[in-house]
Amino acid sequence: MSKYIVTSALPYANGKLHIGHVAGAYLPADIFVRYLRLKREDVIYICGTDEHGAPISIKAEKEGLTPQAIVDRYHKSIKESFDGLNIEFDNFSGTSRKPHYDLSQQFFTELHENGYITSKITKQFYDEAESRFLPDRYVEGICPHCGAEGARGDQCDACGKLIDSITLIKPISKVSGSTPVIKETKQWYLNLPKFTDQLKEWLDTKTYWKENVRNFILSWLNEGLIERAITRDINWGVPVPLDEADGKVLYVWFDAPIGYISSTIEWAQNQGKPELWKDYWLDQSTKLIHFIGKDNIPFHTIMWPSFVMGQNESYVLPHDVPANEYLNLEGDKISTSRNWAIWVDEFIKYFDGEYLRYVLAVNAPEKQDNDFLWKDFQNKINTELNNVLGNLANRVFSFSKKHFDGLVEKPKQLSEASQTTLKQVNELSLETDHCYQSYQVRKAVKTILDIARLGNRYFDEREPWKAIKVDKTSVQETIYTCCEILRVISVVMTPILPNFMSQLREIMGIKQKPLWEELTSNPYPLQLENIRRIFQKVEDNQIEEQLKLLQENALANKEPERINFKELKPEIEFDDFMKLDIRIAKILTAEKVKKTDKLLKITADIGGKEIELIAGLAKSYSPENIIDKKVVMLLNLKPRKIKGILSQGMILAADDGETLSVLLADKDIKTGSEIG
RNA sequence: GGCGGCAUAGCUCAGUUGGUUAGAGCACUGGAAUCAUAAUCCAGGUGUCCGGGGUUCGAGUCCCUGUGCCGCUACCA
């Protein structure tokens, strides 16, 4: 029997958990693990929070807390959300713990010693007031691409471009507010190209991987791998274990996947068997399975295997990486920043967490992005869980209670109808087995529903409410057969709804923990007890309430009519301002620049003279929208050629990240008027 | 503009390597039943499989092309 290590992508500890996370990486893994346990497989389910990186330290500084305090807060919040959904890890660690530091440093050291890491001198901003290097996200300035203010060093929120941070115009340190200087610094790079052949060879054996995953990897490999920096100049992270790297830490994406191993080490220690983790990670027959969202595919199939290949120890490589697609919400992308999400901690205040498990399982984004609709949620809970499954249990149990005081015995002989039904049930249960094995959760649930439908049909055909008047034995047989169906469901549905199924079994008087092998056992007679409905319906007003909440949250999030105050740029002299030549210009013609999304080619009258320029306005202004407008234009900026056209002016426009708005004069004023 | 993905019933989605008459659930209509949470069961589908072309004995599936949407990427003085 082979061993399994199942992991889910480490959730980042700077925010709460939403249903998209759950649908993509955590629920499918939990279901798979629970299935393996039903089959008595040797499996450990490992996870933890990803606790390093600049976003966490920025959040900490904003709130005046230590990074550790932020991490602790979200670690707790995320763990509680998992608990509310009965997602149970064998170990849920965090990457800011000691064993993780030790192991991550070891990974780095061995890669370094084995010649896979090289160092390079790069230029980076340095804050002299704080005497430290500034990571990209700690620097703000004018975006060199779109000219928007408040662009972070790694990316501009306004235009979404990635930025080489030292190209930022008028940079400001977010730490001290001073202007940073550019200094040289040494960073260490992982030589990914060196792994190319080994990776290709290894990936060639993974013919059984999901198609979407394979396609993704192939395009990556074809484009060619490049060296990647794996160190950073910040003080929150795992210190780089080199004397010359004082004050530098490992980049968060380097240390995060190592958390899978360090969390297992922590687990082994908690078991009182500190060496136990080796039985899993160092045994080449162990099946290591990473459940992730599709955005994580390159890390888990290219980078992470490379780290492992460069080690002295033979850690096991991923056996499978069943990545899921995305979950949308009410037709729109889930978005944390727009607060368009269903947060798990909110959800479990209103509904049983296993309702969410059910709907996310039956609607899992396995091959395609899927949509979560509240109306659909209600529908599935009511018509499938309540009407089909819940009602089957209730009608059978009530009937038994009424006529046999809840005692269910196995008949000596079964009619052909009952035998046929049970045979069909058996076939369907085998099908669910196959579904679970191949990560087809939605099909598994549908098949289980078919088992319940079979039960309802059988019950109807047997008409026990008529038979009870003439033939009690036949009714006993009916109830027995239906209980068999429910017993099968109580096992095969356990991965999806562990707690509800345990309630079902409790009612049936089955004490043992569910195991797949019990499908062929005979626990009769059974004494039903404490008969009750286990599922409740979701009412219309509950759904309306949630829809309203969703809209309100999204609106509340938009509410601030202003952008948070940013530090002003350094003072300038009046003369500096006077250097700018800004005038009112009238747009004469405008047309889209071919082969671009954002660019407009514009001619403008600046007061008896025509100029030509390029403006990045096309996302907000169509040509006819802008023609004839009298805009504010900076005219003495050094002209630059864009797309073969010499751009001789810059239309001034404001950008809040969503809307781009050109500046217009308040009154009708003559073209060419100077501004000052 | 480049690369990749997607497009199937009113809705949410399945459709394995090309192979009978393209499916499921929900919704809808009619009927049966009254044990059960008004829950169940039976019956009911004229869908340009996004449009157009091609390969093939045969295309939802493969190829070309057009359109629309999504992701990454480029252009923003």
PDB file of N, CA, C and O in Angstrom, chain A residues 273-295:
ATOM      1  N   LYS A 273       6.897  11.497  17.250  1.00  0.00           N
ATOM      2  CA  LYS A 273       7.799  10.674  16.434  1.00  0.00           C
ATOM      3  C   LYS A 273       8.485  11.575  15.430  1.00  0.00           C
ATOM      4  O   LYS A 273       8.116  11.607  14.253  1.00  0.00           O
ATOM      5  N   PRO A 274       9.519  12.289  15.870  1.00  0.00           N
ATOM      6  CA  PRO A 274      10.119  13.335  15.053  1.00  0.00           C
ATOM      7  C   PRO A 274      10.661  12.850  13.707  1.00  0.00           C
ATOM      8  O   PRO A 274      10.866  13.643  12.795  1.00  0.00           O
ATOM      9  N   GLU A 275      10.917  11.574  13.563  1.00  0.00           N
ATOM     10  CA  GLU A 275      11.464  11.072  12.298  1.00  0.00           C
ATOM     11  C   GLU A 275      10.372  10.601  11.345  1.00  0.00           C
ATOM     12  O   GLU A 275      10.638  10.220  10.202  1.00  0.00           O
ATOM     13  N   LEU A 276       9.142  10.613  11.795  1.00  0.00           N
ATOM     14  CA  LEU A 276       8.052  10.005  11.023  1.00  0.00           C
ATOM     15  C   LEU A 276       7.851  10.644   9.653  1.00  0.00           C
ATOM     16  O   LEU A 276       7.443   9.994   8.699  1.00  0.00           O
ATOM     17  N   TRP A 277       8.146  11.947   9.567  1.00  0.00           N
ATOM     18  CA  TRP A 277       7.932  12.634   8.278  1.00  0.00           C
ATOM     19  C   TRP A 277       8.746  12.025   7.149  1.00  0.00           C
ATOM     20  O   TRP A 277       8.351  12.043   5.997  1.00  0.00           O
ATOM     21  N   LYS A 278       9.894  11.438   7.531  1.00  0.00           N
ATOM     22  CA  LYS A 278      10.768  10.851   6.503  1.00  0.00           C
ATOM     23  C   LYS A 278      10.112   9.655   5.835  1.00  0.00           C
ATOM     24  O   LYS A 278      10.362   9.381   4.666  1.00  0.00           O
ATOM     25  N   ASP A 279       9.274   8.936   6.592  1.00  0.00           N
ATOM     26  CA  ASP A 279       8.583   7.792   5.995  1.00  0.00           C
ATOM     27  C   ASP A 279       7.741   8.219   4.796  1.00  0.00           C
ATOM     28  O   ASP A 279       7.455   7.414   3.922  1.00  0.00           O
ATOM     29  N   TYR A 280       7.351   9.485   4.811  1.00  0.00           N
ATOM     30  CA  TYR A 280       6.526   9.975   3.706  1.00  0.00           C
ATOM     31  C   TYR A 280       7.370  10.671   2.639  1.00  0.00           C
ATOM     32  O   TYR A 280       7.363  10.304   1.479  1.00  0.00           O
ATOM     33  N   TRP A 281       8.118  11.677   3.085  1.00  0.00           N
ATOM     34  CA  TRP A 281       8.795  12.524   2.099  1.00  0.00           C
ATOM     35  C   TRP A 281       9.998  11.855   1.439  1.00  0.00           C
ATOM     36  O   TRP A 281      10.396  12.219   0.347  1.00  0.00           O
ATOM     37  N   LEU A 282      10.614  10.891   2.113  1.00  0.00           N
ATOM     38  CA  LEU A 282      11.821  10.304   1.537  1.00  0.00           C
ATOM     39  C   LEU A 282      11.560   8.943   0.923  1.00  0.00           C
ATOM     40  O   LEU A 282      12.477   8.271   0.465  1.00  0.00           O
ATOM     41  N   ASP A 283      10.306   8.532   0.914  1.00  0.00           N
ATOM     42  CA  ASP A 283       9.953   7.260   0.298  1.00  0.00           C
ATOM     43  C   ASP A 283       9.460   7.536  -1.123  1.00  0.00           C
ATOM     44  O   ASP A 283       8.439   8.176  -1.334  1.00  0.00           O
ATOM     45  N   GLN A 284      10.199   7.048  -2.109  1.00  0.00           N
ATOM     46  CA  GLN A 284       9.879   7.398  -3.502  1.00  0.00           C
ATOM     47  C   GLN A 284       8.543   6.852  -3.981  1.00  0.00           C
ATOM     48  O   GLN A 284       8.029   7.257  -5.011  1.00  0.00           O
ATOM     49  N   SER A 285       7.988   5.915  -3.218  1.00  0.00           N
ATOM     50  CA  SER A 285       6.701   5.379  -3.650  1.00  0.00           C
ATOM     51  C   SER A 285       5.530   6.211  -3.095  1.00  0.00           C
ATOM     52  O   SER A 285       4.377   5.969  -3.441  1.00  0.00           O
ATOM     53  N   THR A 286       5.841   7.171  -2.250  1.00  0.00           N
ATOM     54  CA  THR A 286       4.782   8.030  -1.715  1.00  0.00           C
ATOM     55  C   THR A 286       4.171   8.851  -2.840  1.00  0.00           C
ATOM     56  O   THR A 286       4.883   9.383  -3.689  1.00  0.00           O
ATOM     57  N   LYS A 287       2.858   8.935  -2.823  1.00  0.00           N
ATOM     58  CA  LYS A 287       2.198   9.769  -3.820  1.00  0.00           C
ATOM     59  C   LYS A 287       1.940  11.152  -3.243  1.00  0.00           C
ATOM     60  O   LYS A 287       1.121  11.318  -2.337  1.00  0.00           O
ATOM     61  N   LEU A 288       2.689  12.105  -3.759  1.00  0.00           N
ATOM     62  CA  LEU A 288       2.558  13.487  -3.299  1.00  0.00           C
ATOM     63  C   LEU A 288       1.600  14.215  -4.239  1.00  0.00           C
ATOM     64  O   LEU A 288       1.839  14.305  -5.443  1.00  0.00           O
ATOM     65  N   ILE A 289       0.526  14.705  -3.688  1.00  0.00           N
ATOM     66  CA  ILE A 289      -0.495  15.322  -4.532  1.00  0.00           C
ATOM     67  C   ILE A 289      -0.792  16.742  -4.059  1.00  0.00           C
ATOM     68  O   ILE A 289      -1.178  16.970  -2.917  1.00  0.00           O
ATOM     69  N   HIS A 290      -0.562  17.696  -4.945  1.00  0.00           N
ATOM     70  CA  HIS A 290      -0.784  19.104  -4.626  1.00  0.00           C
ATOM     71  C   HIS A 290      -2.096  19.585  -5.221  1.00  0.00           C
ATOM     72  O   HIS A 290      -2.228  19.645  -6.446  1.00  0.00           O
ATOM     73  N   PHE A 291      -3.026  19.976  -4.391  1.00  0.00           N
ATOM     74  CA  PHE A 291      -4.250  20.605  -4.880  1.00  0.00           C
ATOM     75  C   PHE A 291      -4.047  22.122  -4.882  1.00  0.00           C
ATOM     76  O   PHE A 291      -3.691  22.706  -3.853  1.00  0.00           O
ATOM     77  N   ILE A 292      -4.276  22.717  -6.041  1.00  0.00           N
ATOM     78  CA  ILE A 292      -4.032  24.151  -6.177  1.00  0.00           C
ATOM     79  C   ILE A 292      -5.047  24.783  -7.132  1.00  0.00           C
ATOM     80  O   ILE A 292      -5.779  24.081  -7.827  1.00  0.00           O
ATOM     81  N   GLY A 293      -5.081  26.097  -7.148  1.00  0.00           N
ATOM     82  CA  GLY A 293      -5.836  26.816  -8.179  1.00  0.00           C
ATOM     83  C   GLY A 293      -4.948  26.973  -9.401  1.00  0.00           C
ATOM     84  O   GLY A 293      -3.732  26.815  -9.317  1.00  0.00           O
ATOM     85  N   LYS A 294      -5.528  27.291 -10.535  1.00  0.00           N
ATOM     86  CA  LYS A 294      -4.743  27.248 -11.769  1.00  0.00           C
ATOM     87  C   LYS A 294      -3.614  28.274 -11.793  1.00  0.00           C
ATOM     88  O   LYS A 294      -2.632  28.091 -12.487  1.00  0.00           O
ATOM     89  N   ASP A 295      -3.747  29.339 -11.011  1.00  0.00           N
ATOM     90  CA  ASP A 295      -2.703  30.359 -10.993  1.00  0.00           C
ATOM     91  C   ASP A 295      -1.400  29.827 -10.415  1.00  0.00           C
ATOM     92  O   ASP A 295      -0.340  30.411 -10.598  1.00  0.00           O
TER      93      ASP A 295
END
